[in-house]
Amino acid sequence: MPNEITLSFGLPDGRLDLRAADLDHWAEHLAWCCTIMGIAPGATIGVIDFGTSPIAFLGSALLTPMLEAGLAERLRGRVICLDASRERVALVPSILKQVAFDALCVRAEAVPALITYCREAEQPLDGITIITTFGLERRDPVAAFPRGRRMALAEAGMLMAPECAVCGQMHLRHSHYDQTPDGGAVVARRGGALVALPADMAPDLAPGCPAGPEDWRIAIAGKDAP
Amino acid sequence: MTPVPADFDRWDNARRRDWQLARIAGVVAHARATSAFYRDTWGDAAAPATWDDLRALPIVTKNMMIRHAGGQPQLEAARVGFSTRGTSGNPLVLWLDPAETAAYVAPTLRGFIWAGLQPGDRALILSPSWHRLAAMEGHAVVGRGAQPCYFWGTLSDPAHAAPFVDALLDVRPAFVTSTPPFILNVLKYCADRGIDPRAAFAPVRSVVLAGLALTPGLRRHLTDRLGAEVFERGGTQEGAALDECGHHSGMHVHEDVCLIEVLDKQGNPVPDGAPGRLVITKLVAAGSPFVRYDTGDTAAFVPGTCACGSCLPRLRILARPESTMMIEGRPVTGYAVRAILDEDPGLVGRVSLLVRDTEAKSRLRILIEGAPGGDDPEGVLRRAFGLSDVQIDWMGGAGLAWGFRQVIDARELSQRRAT
């Protein structure tokens, strides 16, 4: 494998170039995020997101060249790529009738369409862990499903901060991220741009969550899913 | 799995057929071992040892698979699932595993080399999660020693032409893969913002397009507007894989991974050049099995041999049943209508849909985006199809996005206009 080749991903606000070793570093982190959110090994996970979102391209080594092991390989599970466009979200109810999903990882802006199409098709989402991913620029509360989890996602900084199934707060994994001295921004220890945190999301180093005793943690407000 | 010889596409027909037949027994065994659908469908039928044995196996369809109570195939190594687009009913979910990926990267690379991909190139390619074929693209690009680059967003949303153009200007690729509808949206985006598409595509040597058959007029239009050589790429989620060479005379079937039959309604092979049902057998004993699977497409083999020297047969994918209407006893396809409209400089590249109107069955009714234009398109269509009644509904400024469907129901059109 030619290690000098990088993969270049378009982002909403720029580009992200990753080498092979970076890809596996972040795939391991994504698998950790899923574990923190309570996703069990062997899970079948639907990804309702765009193809250059890390959630999608870290999904499997079959999708992304130079990635040794993606989320599916690390969890010994499966991912299904479902895209976040309305045209594709409209297909999800039919797919749910064919495949038993353990989790759906849904980009926040696609949540209303998902709910609408499932309601129209009388296709319940019961029994599926809905993971809503949201950007930090988002100012309105993020939908929280009864069995759901949320995950902050800032692609440019490769920030993936999952809502912990144990403590209910979002973990900024200590091994992967650091704070700026003023606490107003987060930076990945490996590549990635500085990610500014909204004022109401100041990380707290309060110890105590067994899922990640050294992690920074952030409390997050939410609203019930429509 | 035995590797495919590098000169496979130069083998004569008899040698390739022997090689394919030797693979089919393993493919059928894989289907039987993993799929309750195939076990129930085939019963006690023996593994095919001859071509007649294979042709004795029943042709299956998507709906038969979806309706079967056996559920998904049992594939331990599968890690990624894709769904079909659902243009003809419910989408079908299918599964990909490492062995299948390994098998399909080779023909993808073969097609990309035909289209001019060079080591060191930057290639702006389809998102891997878009389609099973797209998932092979990044691996093939890296296999060529080139750099895969991706744009933000989705091909399904015309608004994402903006990040595509941003990527084009930022990455400056030599090689691009996309779909015709999306590239037409990109051209509209450029026109709306005063961007010269030839400047934006200036470094691009080759544009490889999949997902919608190119009409001759559309190919000329895109070649002229983009200033790059346009190649057509084809395939299905169920395993068909095809690529055009530099002679642009039909897509070569990658027969190392798929067996394609073009059959009449009774299931008999049609002569080269004649349209028929496109039935595929995936020749890779991995991932979701597809044996004698009717894709729903209409296709025709191109007669004769290609000047490029490849012995792989060439195929044109013409239409899907849901994009065909019978008018005054004649089949009219979305492709055939587009092929005529795309010859008119005032209409080439515009979105057009056939309107299925049960209250006017003898009328060819077409919906076209934008203001009335072209040179008497109703008259041209009447003469071309030998029809007496042609009606064009011009959409004006109303939104009509390029998708992959080519027929809209008149009632749906009325509902959309009402809202």
XYZ file of C-alpha atoms in Angstrom:
645
model
C 0.000 0.000 0.000
C 1.537 3.315 -0.987
C 1.737 5.048 2.399
C 2.524 8.437 0.924
C -0.964 8.656 -0.535
C -3.448 10.599 1.539
C -7.205 10.608 1.288
C -8.728 14.053 0.856
C -12.227 14.574 2.180
C -14.413 17.583 1.479
C -15.999 19.131 4.547
C -18.687 21.780 4.957
C -15.920 24.309 5.553
C -12.724 23.066 3.979
C -10.898 19.820 3.408
C -9.389 17.143 5.579
C -6.418 15.084 4.423
C -5.775 11.822 6.232
C -2.974 9.281 5.955
C -3.467 5.560 6.430
C -2.360 5.658 10.062
C -4.711 8.578 10.746
C -7.606 6.618 9.339
C -7.118 3.733 11.735
C -6.484 6.056 14.663
C -9.877 7.663 14.110
C -11.657 4.423 13.284
C -10.525 3.063 16.632
C -11.890 6.213 18.267
C -15.235 5.891 16.487
C -15.512 2.302 17.707
C -14.747 3.537 21.230
C -17.460 6.197 20.868
C -19.994 3.550 19.890
C -18.993 1.390 22.833
C -19.327 4.354 25.217
C -22.817 4.934 23.821
C -23.767 1.357 24.604
C -23.477 -0.220 21.164
C -22.568 -3.863 21.622
C -20.151 -5.936 19.551
C -21.801 -7.516 16.543
C -24.189 -4.595 16.072
C -25.785 -3.680 12.769
C -25.518 0.092 12.422
C -27.224 2.250 9.818
C -25.436 5.470 8.935
C -27.709 8.275 7.757
C -25.025 10.765 6.875
C -23.070 12.042 3.898
C -20.243 9.947 2.505
C -17.452 12.254 3.611
C -18.614 12.378 7.191
C -16.174 10.413 9.366
C -19.091 8.330 10.603
C -19.521 7.077 7.048
C -15.985 6.800 5.727
C -14.641 5.209 8.907
C -17.447 2.668 8.734
C -15.470 -0.121 7.109
C -12.228 -0.992 5.382
C -14.396 -2.080 2.472
C -15.485 1.502 1.931
C -12.254 3.373 2.428
C -8.905 2.456 0.909
C -5.904 2.269 3.224
C -8.151 1.843 6.282
C -7.094 -1.416 7.913
C -10.138 -1.845 10.138
C -13.185 0.399 10.272
C -16.052 0.524 12.713
C -17.679 -2.618 11.323
C -14.488 -4.669 11.535
C -13.645 -3.406 15.020
C -17.109 -4.170 16.386
C -17.339 -7.343 14.294
C -20.633 -5.913 13.165
C -22.055 -4.340 10.023
C -22.708 -0.875 8.720
C -25.236 0.093 6.103
C -24.693 3.343 4.232
C -27.966 5.190 3.942
C -26.994 8.782 2.982
C -28.621 11.866 4.514
C -30.427 13.203 1.448
C -34.230 13.283 1.582
C -34.382 10.932 -1.413
C -32.401 8.304 0.443
C -33.924 8.876 3.888
C -37.294 8.144 2.255
C -36.057 4.581 1.653
C -35.210 3.919 5.294
C -38.640 2.588 6.368
C -38.496 -0.063 3.641
C -34.977 -1.000 4.654
C -35.998 -1.260 8.308
C -38.518 -3.924 7.260
C -35.696 -6.028 5.795
C -32.857 -5.531 8.255
C -32.881 -5.600 12.055
C -30.812 -2.587 13.053
C -29.312 -2.213 16.500
C -28.469 1.449 15.945
C -29.093 4.239 13.495
C -26.523 7.010 13.445
C -28.396 10.007 12.073
C -27.123 13.453 11.131
C -29.252 15.922 13.116
C -30.655 17.690 10.064
C -31.950 14.357 8.729
C -33.852 13.492 11.931
C -37.106 15.288 11.004
C -37.258 13.571 7.610
C -36.511 10.190 9.185
C -39.316 10.607 11.691
C -41.751 11.841 9.052
C -41.067 9.004 6.612
C -41.188 6.354 9.338
C -44.443 7.759 10.639
C -45.976 7.811 7.157
C -44.882 4.221 6.584
C -46.063 3.207 10.080
C -42.581 1.876 10.681
C -41.664 2.130 14.365
C -38.143 2.893 15.485
C -38.649 0.989 18.729
C -35.770 -1.124 19.841
C -33.210 0.813 17.811
C -30.665 3.053 19.478
C -30.866 6.339 17.580
C -27.576 8.213 17.714
C -28.045 11.830 16.704
C -24.851 13.508 15.541
C -24.777 17.282 15.688
C -22.357 20.074 14.948
C -21.185 22.474 17.614
C -22.524 25.464 15.714
C -26.016 24.188 16.372
C -27.790 26.454 18.853
C -31.126 24.718 19.258
C -31.430 21.693 21.521
C -30.592 18.378 19.942
C -33.284 15.762 19.581
C -33.101 13.075 22.239
C -34.847 9.790 21.546
C -36.074 7.637 24.419
C -33.336 5.053 23.900
C -31.136 7.429 21.978
C -27.702 8.924 22.370
C -26.169 12.061 20.979
C -22.704 12.696 19.664
C -21.028 16.007 18.917
C -19.320 15.884 15.545
C -17.023 18.541 14.132
C -15.493 17.097 10.986
C -12.723 19.656 10.493
C -11.296 18.919 13.926
C -12.197 15.236 13.863
C -14.075 15.933 17.075
C -16.311 13.027 17.999
C -17.665 13.334 21.540
C -20.241 10.679 22.468
C -22.948 10.862 25.103
C -21.956 8.251 27.643
C -24.428 5.511 28.478
C -23.105 5.499 32.069
C -22.949 9.162 33.104
C -25.165 10.789 30.469
C -22.545 13.404 29.641
C -20.465 13.778 26.510
C -16.936 12.473 26.787
C -13.972 14.256 25.256
C -11.584 11.343 25.248
C -8.437 12.307 27.087
C -6.158 10.254 24.878
C -7.438 11.940 21.732
C -8.220 15.565 22.614
C -6.836 18.445 24.585
C -8.273 21.759 25.659
C -6.862 25.177 25.040
C -5.804 26.851 28.322
C -8.924 29.029 28.407
C -11.143 25.980 27.924
C -12.866 27.599 24.969
C -11.645 25.219 22.319
C -10.687 21.624 21.793
C -7.940 20.276 19.591
C -7.299 16.731 18.498
C -3.963 15.435 19.705
C -3.434 14.003 16.239
C -4.147 16.316 13.301
C -7.445 18.114 13.017
C -8.206 21.790 13.394
C -8.979 23.711 16.568
C -12.673 23.396 17.379
C -14.255 26.271 19.281
C -16.756 25.235 21.901
C -19.966 27.156 22.486
C -20.043 29.007 25.799
C -22.634 26.626 27.221
C -20.474 23.593 26.489
C -17.482 24.180 28.687
C -15.742 20.887 29.404
C -15.430 19.796 32.974
C -12.685 17.569 34.285
C -14.887 16.198 37.012
C -13.640 12.686 37.645
C -15.778 9.754 38.317
C -17.180 8.207 35.185
C -15.797 4.698 35.002
C -16.196 4.706 31.238
C -13.374 7.241 30.969
C -12.019 8.495 34.267
C -9.575 10.945 32.664
C -11.911 12.312 30.029
C -13.229 15.835 29.882
C -16.983 15.745 30.120
C -19.649 18.118 28.842
C -23.244 18.341 29.977
C -25.661 18.833 27.124
C -29.238 20.013 27.037
C -31.710 18.218 24.840
C -35.305 18.001 23.801
C -37.525 15.055 23.156
C -37.546 13.876 19.597
C -40.663 14.977 17.669
C -10.405 -17.379 -4.962
C -8.144 -17.754 -8.000
C -6.852 -14.387 -9.228
C -8.059 -13.248 -12.619
C -5.273 -13.281 -15.225
C -4.178 -9.801 -16.258
C -4.875 -10.499 -19.922
C -8.376 -11.812 -19.277
C -9.995 -9.178 -21.477
C -7.900 -10.387 -24.432
C -9.046 -14.011 -24.173
C -11.303 -15.216 -26.957
C -14.941 -16.011 -26.257
C -14.525 -19.757 -25.915
C -11.736 -19.441 -23.376
C -13.660 -16.871 -21.336
C -16.813 -19.017 -21.403
C -14.881 -22.036 -20.095
C -13.402 -19.907 -17.352
C -16.838 -18.541 -16.397
C -18.459 -21.950 -16.374
C -15.750 -23.217 -14.047
C -16.668 -20.425 -11.641
C -20.396 -20.945 -11.713
C -20.398 -24.126 -9.649
C -18.739 -22.251 -6.781
C -21.119 -19.328 -7.157
C -24.148 -21.612 -7.010
C -22.715 -23.446 -4.001
C -22.197 -20.094 -2.257
C -25.777 -19.060 -3.011
C -27.121 -22.340 -1.737
C -25.026 -22.203 1.423
C -25.888 -18.623 2.358
C -29.356 -17.904 1.018
C -32.599 -19.522 2.057
C -34.189 -17.827 -0.931
C -32.017 -19.716 -3.402
C -32.305 -22.996 -1.491
C -36.080 -22.776 -1.633
C -36.131 -21.566 -5.236
C -33.826 -24.255 -6.585
C -34.945 -27.195 -4.504
C -32.794 -30.221 -5.257
C -31.432 -28.969 -8.593
C -27.835 -30.051 -9.111
C -25.004 -27.557 -9.460
C -24.691 -26.481 -13.101
C -22.002 -28.348 -15.012
C -22.998 -27.012 -18.429
C -24.458 -23.817 -19.835
C -27.754 -25.626 -20.352
C -27.757 -26.515 -16.647
C -27.324 -22.860 -15.786
C -30.090 -21.776 -18.150
C -32.377 -24.318 -16.506
C -32.169 -22.377 -13.264
C -35.133 -20.015 -12.863
C -34.757 -16.288 -13.399
C -35.356 -14.446 -10.151
C -36.363 -10.872 -9.383
C -35.948 -8.323 -6.647
C -39.540 -8.643 -5.496
C -39.230 -12.417 -5.208
C -36.235 -11.898 -2.926
C -37.906 -9.223 -0.802
C -41.099 -11.230 -0.398
C -39.278 -14.424 0.578
C -39.628 -15.173 4.251
C -36.072 -16.437 4.597
C -34.689 -13.003 5.315
C -31.176 -11.807 4.607
C -28.455 -14.195 3.441
C -26.220 -15.544 6.185
C -22.855 -13.971 5.407
C -20.413 -14.122 8.290
C -17.751 -12.005 6.613
C -20.074 -9.282 5.303
C -19.346 -5.916 6.856
C -21.106 -3.368 4.660
C -24.642 -3.167 3.338
C -26.062 -1.100 0.506
C -29.574 -0.598 -0.697
C -30.802 -0.243 -4.235
C -32.482 3.058 -5.121
C -36.004 1.742 -4.991
C -36.971 3.274 -8.336
C -39.055 0.185 -9.056
C -40.660 -0.375 -5.675
C -38.995 -1.320 -2.439
C -35.217 -1.095 -2.193
C -33.243 -4.315 -1.885
C -30.503 -4.577 0.730
C -27.333 -6.397 -0.273
C -24.094 -7.162 1.486
C -20.433 -6.765 0.672
C -17.527 -8.719 2.125
C -13.739 -8.522 1.706
C -13.529 -11.259 -0.931
C -16.080 -9.508 -3.104
C -14.318 -6.191 -2.751
C -11.029 -7.762 -3.754
C -12.638 -9.300 -6.816
C -14.366 -6.120 -8.008
C -11.479 -3.706 -7.524
C -9.576 -5.312 -10.415
C -12.195 -4.580 -13.096
C -12.766 -1.117 -11.648
C -9.082 -0.416 -12.053
C -9.198 -1.848 -15.583
C -11.980 0.575 -16.482
C -10.207 3.522 -14.875
C -7.047 2.751 -16.844
C -9.135 2.690 -20.026
C -10.462 6.099 -18.998
C -6.963 7.463 -18.572
C -6.286 7.418 -14.827
C -2.537 7.857 -14.315
C -0.294 7.242 -11.297
C 0.012 10.418 -9.299
C -3.302 11.812 -10.514
C -5.760 13.371 -8.146
C -9.136 11.742 -8.648
C -12.325 13.399 -7.435
C -14.534 10.354 -7.073
C -17.898 9.207 -5.821
C -18.423 8.850 -2.124
C -17.840 5.198 -1.256
C -21.087 4.951 0.631
C -23.131 6.000 -2.403
C -23.169 2.673 -4.211
C -21.484 -0.692 -4.109
C -19.587 0.185 -7.295
C -18.497 3.492 -5.784
C -17.040 1.599 -2.836
C -14.566 0.022 -5.252
C -13.439 3.332 -6.721
C -11.184 4.510 -3.913
C -9.436 1.131 -3.757
C -8.882 1.196 -7.522
C -7.541 4.753 -7.436
C -5.055 3.844 -4.700
C -4.199 0.682 -6.627
C -3.206 2.915 -9.525
C -1.001 5.026 -7.261
C -3.348 7.999 -7.544
C -4.956 10.069 -4.798
C -8.658 9.662 -3.962
C -10.469 12.918 -3.176
C -14.086 13.359 -2.198
C -16.492 16.302 -2.117
C -18.786 17.128 0.752
C -22.413 16.135 0.416
C -24.474 13.878 -1.760
C -25.242 13.350 -5.418
C -28.921 13.272 -4.521
C -29.137 16.958 -3.671
C -28.665 19.564 -6.416
C -27.608 22.046 -3.726
C -24.441 20.052 -3.249
C -23.154 21.165 -6.636
C -21.584 24.007 -4.646
C -19.249 21.866 -2.539
C -18.457 19.817 -5.632
C -17.281 22.922 -7.486
C -15.373 24.003 -4.379
C -13.619 20.636 -4.398
C -12.947 20.887 -8.108
C -11.265 24.262 -7.655
C -9.408 23.191 -4.548
C -8.222 19.720 -5.547
C -7.680 20.398 -9.288
C -8.218 16.748 -10.203
C -7.223 15.104 -13.474
C -9.900 12.454 -13.137
C -13.531 12.776 -12.037
C -16.298 10.238 -11.473
C -19.902 11.303 -11.048
C -23.386 10.903 -12.533
C -24.876 12.729 -15.535
C -27.701 14.315 -13.497
C -25.262 15.669 -10.950
C -22.857 17.044 -13.544
C -25.786 18.780 -15.240
C -26.615 20.348 -11.888
C -22.995 21.429 -11.622
C -23.255 23.100 -15.035
C -26.393 24.936 -13.930
C -24.659 26.025 -10.752
C -21.730 27.343 -12.792
C -24.052 29.175 -15.197
C -25.992 30.800 -12.339
C -22.767 32.114 -10.798
C -20.918 33.099 -13.928
C -18.330 30.349 -13.507
C -16.835 29.059 -16.762
C -17.137 25.268 -16.454
C -14.184 24.760 -18.800
C -12.056 26.769 -16.401
C -13.337 24.854 -13.397
C -12.700 21.544 -15.175
C -9.474 22.763 -16.811
C -7.133 20.173 -15.247
C -9.642 17.373 -15.736
C -8.588 14.863 -18.363
C -11.455 12.380 -17.984
C -14.963 12.477 -16.588
C -16.446 9.044 -15.922
C -20.226 9.035 -15.531
C -22.496 6.314 -14.169
C -26.132 5.986 -13.216
C -27.972 7.271 -16.287
C -27.334 6.241 -19.889
C -25.673 8.987 -21.907
C -27.436 9.947 -25.100
C -25.143 10.910 -27.998
C -26.322 14.516 -27.774
C -25.736 14.690 -24.049
C -22.253 13.233 -24.420
C -21.350 15.878 -27.023
C -22.845 18.594 -24.831
C -20.911 17.508 -21.756
C -17.676 17.005 -23.673
C -17.994 20.503 -25.095
C -18.974 22.188 -21.843
C -16.461 20.393 -19.642
C -13.582 20.293 -22.092
C -12.768 16.746 -20.973
C -13.227 13.291 -22.445
C -16.442 11.735 -21.155
C -16.604 8.014 -20.403
C -19.644 6.003 -19.447
C -19.506 3.535 -16.591
C -22.260 1.158 -15.653
C -23.259 -1.484 -13.236
C -25.754 -2.523 -10.676
C -25.696 -3.069 -6.959
C -26.356 -6.714 -7.744
C -23.022 -7.236 -9.452
C -23.030 -6.037 -13.060
C -19.859 -4.070 -13.834
C -19.200 -2.295 -17.116
C -16.824 0.357 -18.402
C -16.360 2.173 -21.649
C -12.995 2.286 -23.388
C -11.621 5.187 -25.403
C -13.551 4.124 -28.495
C -16.864 4.998 -26.809
C -18.807 2.353 -28.652
C -20.620 0.752 -25.720
C -19.577 -0.355 -22.263
C -17.438 -3.483 -22.014
C -18.813 -6.096 -19.629
C -16.245 -7.131 -17.022
C -16.860 -10.818 -17.529
C -14.396 -11.828 -14.847
C -16.944 -10.742 -12.206
C -20.307 -11.003 -13.909
C -22.115 -13.037 -16.508
C -24.692 -11.035 -18.409
C -27.565 -12.490 -20.401
C -29.908 -10.451 -22.575
C -33.133 -12.421 -22.884
C -36.572 -12.118 -24.424
C -39.783 -12.420 -22.429
C -39.673 -16.205 -22.696
C -36.148 -16.308 -21.316
C -34.363 -17.035 -24.594
C -31.227 -15.139 -25.630
C -31.847 -12.349 -28.148
C -29.415 -11.634 -31.023
C -26.718 -9.007 -30.539
C -28.191 -5.572 -31.161
C -31.690 -6.560 -30.060
C -33.030 -5.268 -26.756
C -33.976 -7.677 -24.014
C -34.116 -8.240 -20.267
C -30.793 -7.761 -18.527
C -30.167 -10.830 -16.356
C -26.984 -11.110 -14.334
C -25.091 -13.769 -12.471
C -22.408 -12.510 -10.150
C -19.324 -14.647 -10.743
C -17.832 -14.040 -7.330
C -18.683 -16.525 -4.605
C -18.833 -13.860 -1.915
C -21.201 -11.219 -0.597
C -24.892 -11.348 -1.458
C -25.409 -13.964 -4.155
C -27.173 -13.125 -7.407
C -27.731 -15.937 -9.852
C -29.835 -15.359 -12.980
C -31.200 -12.159 -11.476
C -33.425 -9.981 -13.631
C -32.237 -6.448 -12.911
C -35.325 -4.874 -14.428
C -33.214 -3.109 -17.036
C -33.537 -3.411 -20.775
C -30.203 -3.768 -22.554
C -28.654 -4.831 -25.844
C -25.270 -6.282 -26.717
C -23.388 -4.216 -29.281
C -22.685 -6.350 -32.369
C -19.129 -6.897 -33.559
C -15.814 -6.341 -31.829
C -14.303 -3.202 -30.410
C -11.361 -1.537 -32.105
C -9.625 -1.245 -28.724
C -8.682 -4.932 -28.877
C -10.549 -5.986 -25.754
C -12.581 -9.116 -26.334
C -15.032 -8.258 -23.593
C -18.513 -7.813 -25.095
C -20.081 -4.380 -25.160
C -23.492 -3.599 -23.768
C -25.869 -0.671 -23.905
C -28.280 -0.311 -21.002
C -31.361 1.269 -22.540
C -34.213 1.527 -20.096
C -36.080 0.135 -17.177
C -39.634 -1.210 -17.466
C -40.906 1.581 -15.258
C -39.377 4.106 -17.653
C -41.151 2.599 -20.664
C -44.661 3.552 -21.784
C -46.747 1.901 -24.471
C -48.314 4.561 -26.677
C -50.400 3.551 -29.684
C -48.851 0.121 -29.363
C -45.273 1.405 -29.485
C -42.835 1.269 -26.579
C -41.472 4.717 -25.767
C -38.626 4.976 -23.271
C -37.287 7.911 -21.335
C -33.920 7.304 -22.967
C -35.402 7.404 -26.487
C -37.141 10.705 -25.743
C -33.997 12.169 -24.209
C -31.945 11.003 -27.185
C -34.175 13.066 -29.472
C -34.440 16.136 -27.245
C -30.680 16.119 -26.598
C -30.076 16.613 -30.331
C -31.706 20.050 -30.066
C -29.167 22.657 -28.888
C -31.949 24.496 -27.107
C -32.966 21.474 -25.067
C -29.895 19.339 -24.544
C -29.312 18.456 -20.919
C -32.682 19.684 -19.711
C -34.523 17.468 -17.268
C -37.341 15.612 -19.000
C -39.785 13.080 -17.608
C -42.433 11.006 -19.315
C -45.899 11.584 -17.840
C -47.968 8.451 -17.412
C -51.512 9.686 -17.997
C -54.169 6.984 -17.776
C -56.791 9.410 -19.104
C -54.882 10.005 -22.344
C -53.210 6.716 -23.145
C -52.585 7.528 -26.800
C -50.773 10.757 -25.991
C -47.027 11.040 -25.473
C -46.845 13.576 -22.686
C -43.493 14.941 -21.567
C -42.509 17.253 -18.782
C -39.498 19.471 -19.517
C -37.836 21.921 -17.188
C -37.535 25.575 -18.034
C -39.258 27.871 -20.511
C -40.562 26.670 -23.879
C -37.662 26.227 -26.241
C -36.080 24.172 -28.954
C -37.084 23.860 -32.568
C -40.610 22.419 -32.673
C -39.872 19.534 -30.273
C -43.484 18.283 -30.404
C -43.233 17.910 -34.174
C -39.836 16.264 -33.971
C -41.119 13.758 -31.416
C -44.282 13.066 -33.427
C -42.257 12.244 -36.497
C -39.616 10.248 -34.629
C -42.115 7.970 -32.896
C -44.814 7.997 -35.560
C -47.351 9.311 -33.074
C -50.193 11.705 -33.673
C -50.477 13.262 -30.220
C -47.489 14.714 -28.388
C -47.838 17.187 -25.544
C -45.013 18.962 -23.765
C -45.593 20.529 -20.360
C -42.983 23.208 -19.785
C -42.149 23.593 -16.126
C -40.908 27.170 -16.319
C -39.316 28.196 -13.078
C -40.902 25.383 -11.108
C -38.400 23.001 -9.652
C -37.733 19.800 -11.563
C -34.601 18.138 -10.348
C -32.706 15.468 -12.219
C -33.183 12.211 -10.501
C -32.938 8.667 -11.736
C -36.616 8.138 -12.444
C -37.790 8.909 -15.935
C -41.557 8.617 -15.605
C -43.944 10.557 -13.400
C -47.591 9.735 -12.866
C -50.030 12.451 -14.024
C -51.802 12.373 -10.656
C -48.531 12.934 -8.810
C -47.781 15.821 -11.139
C -51.161 17.398 -10.349
C -50.564 16.981 -6.628
C -47.122 18.556 -6.873
C -48.466 21.508 -8.820
C -51.236 21.976 -6.256
C -48.690 22.218 -3.477
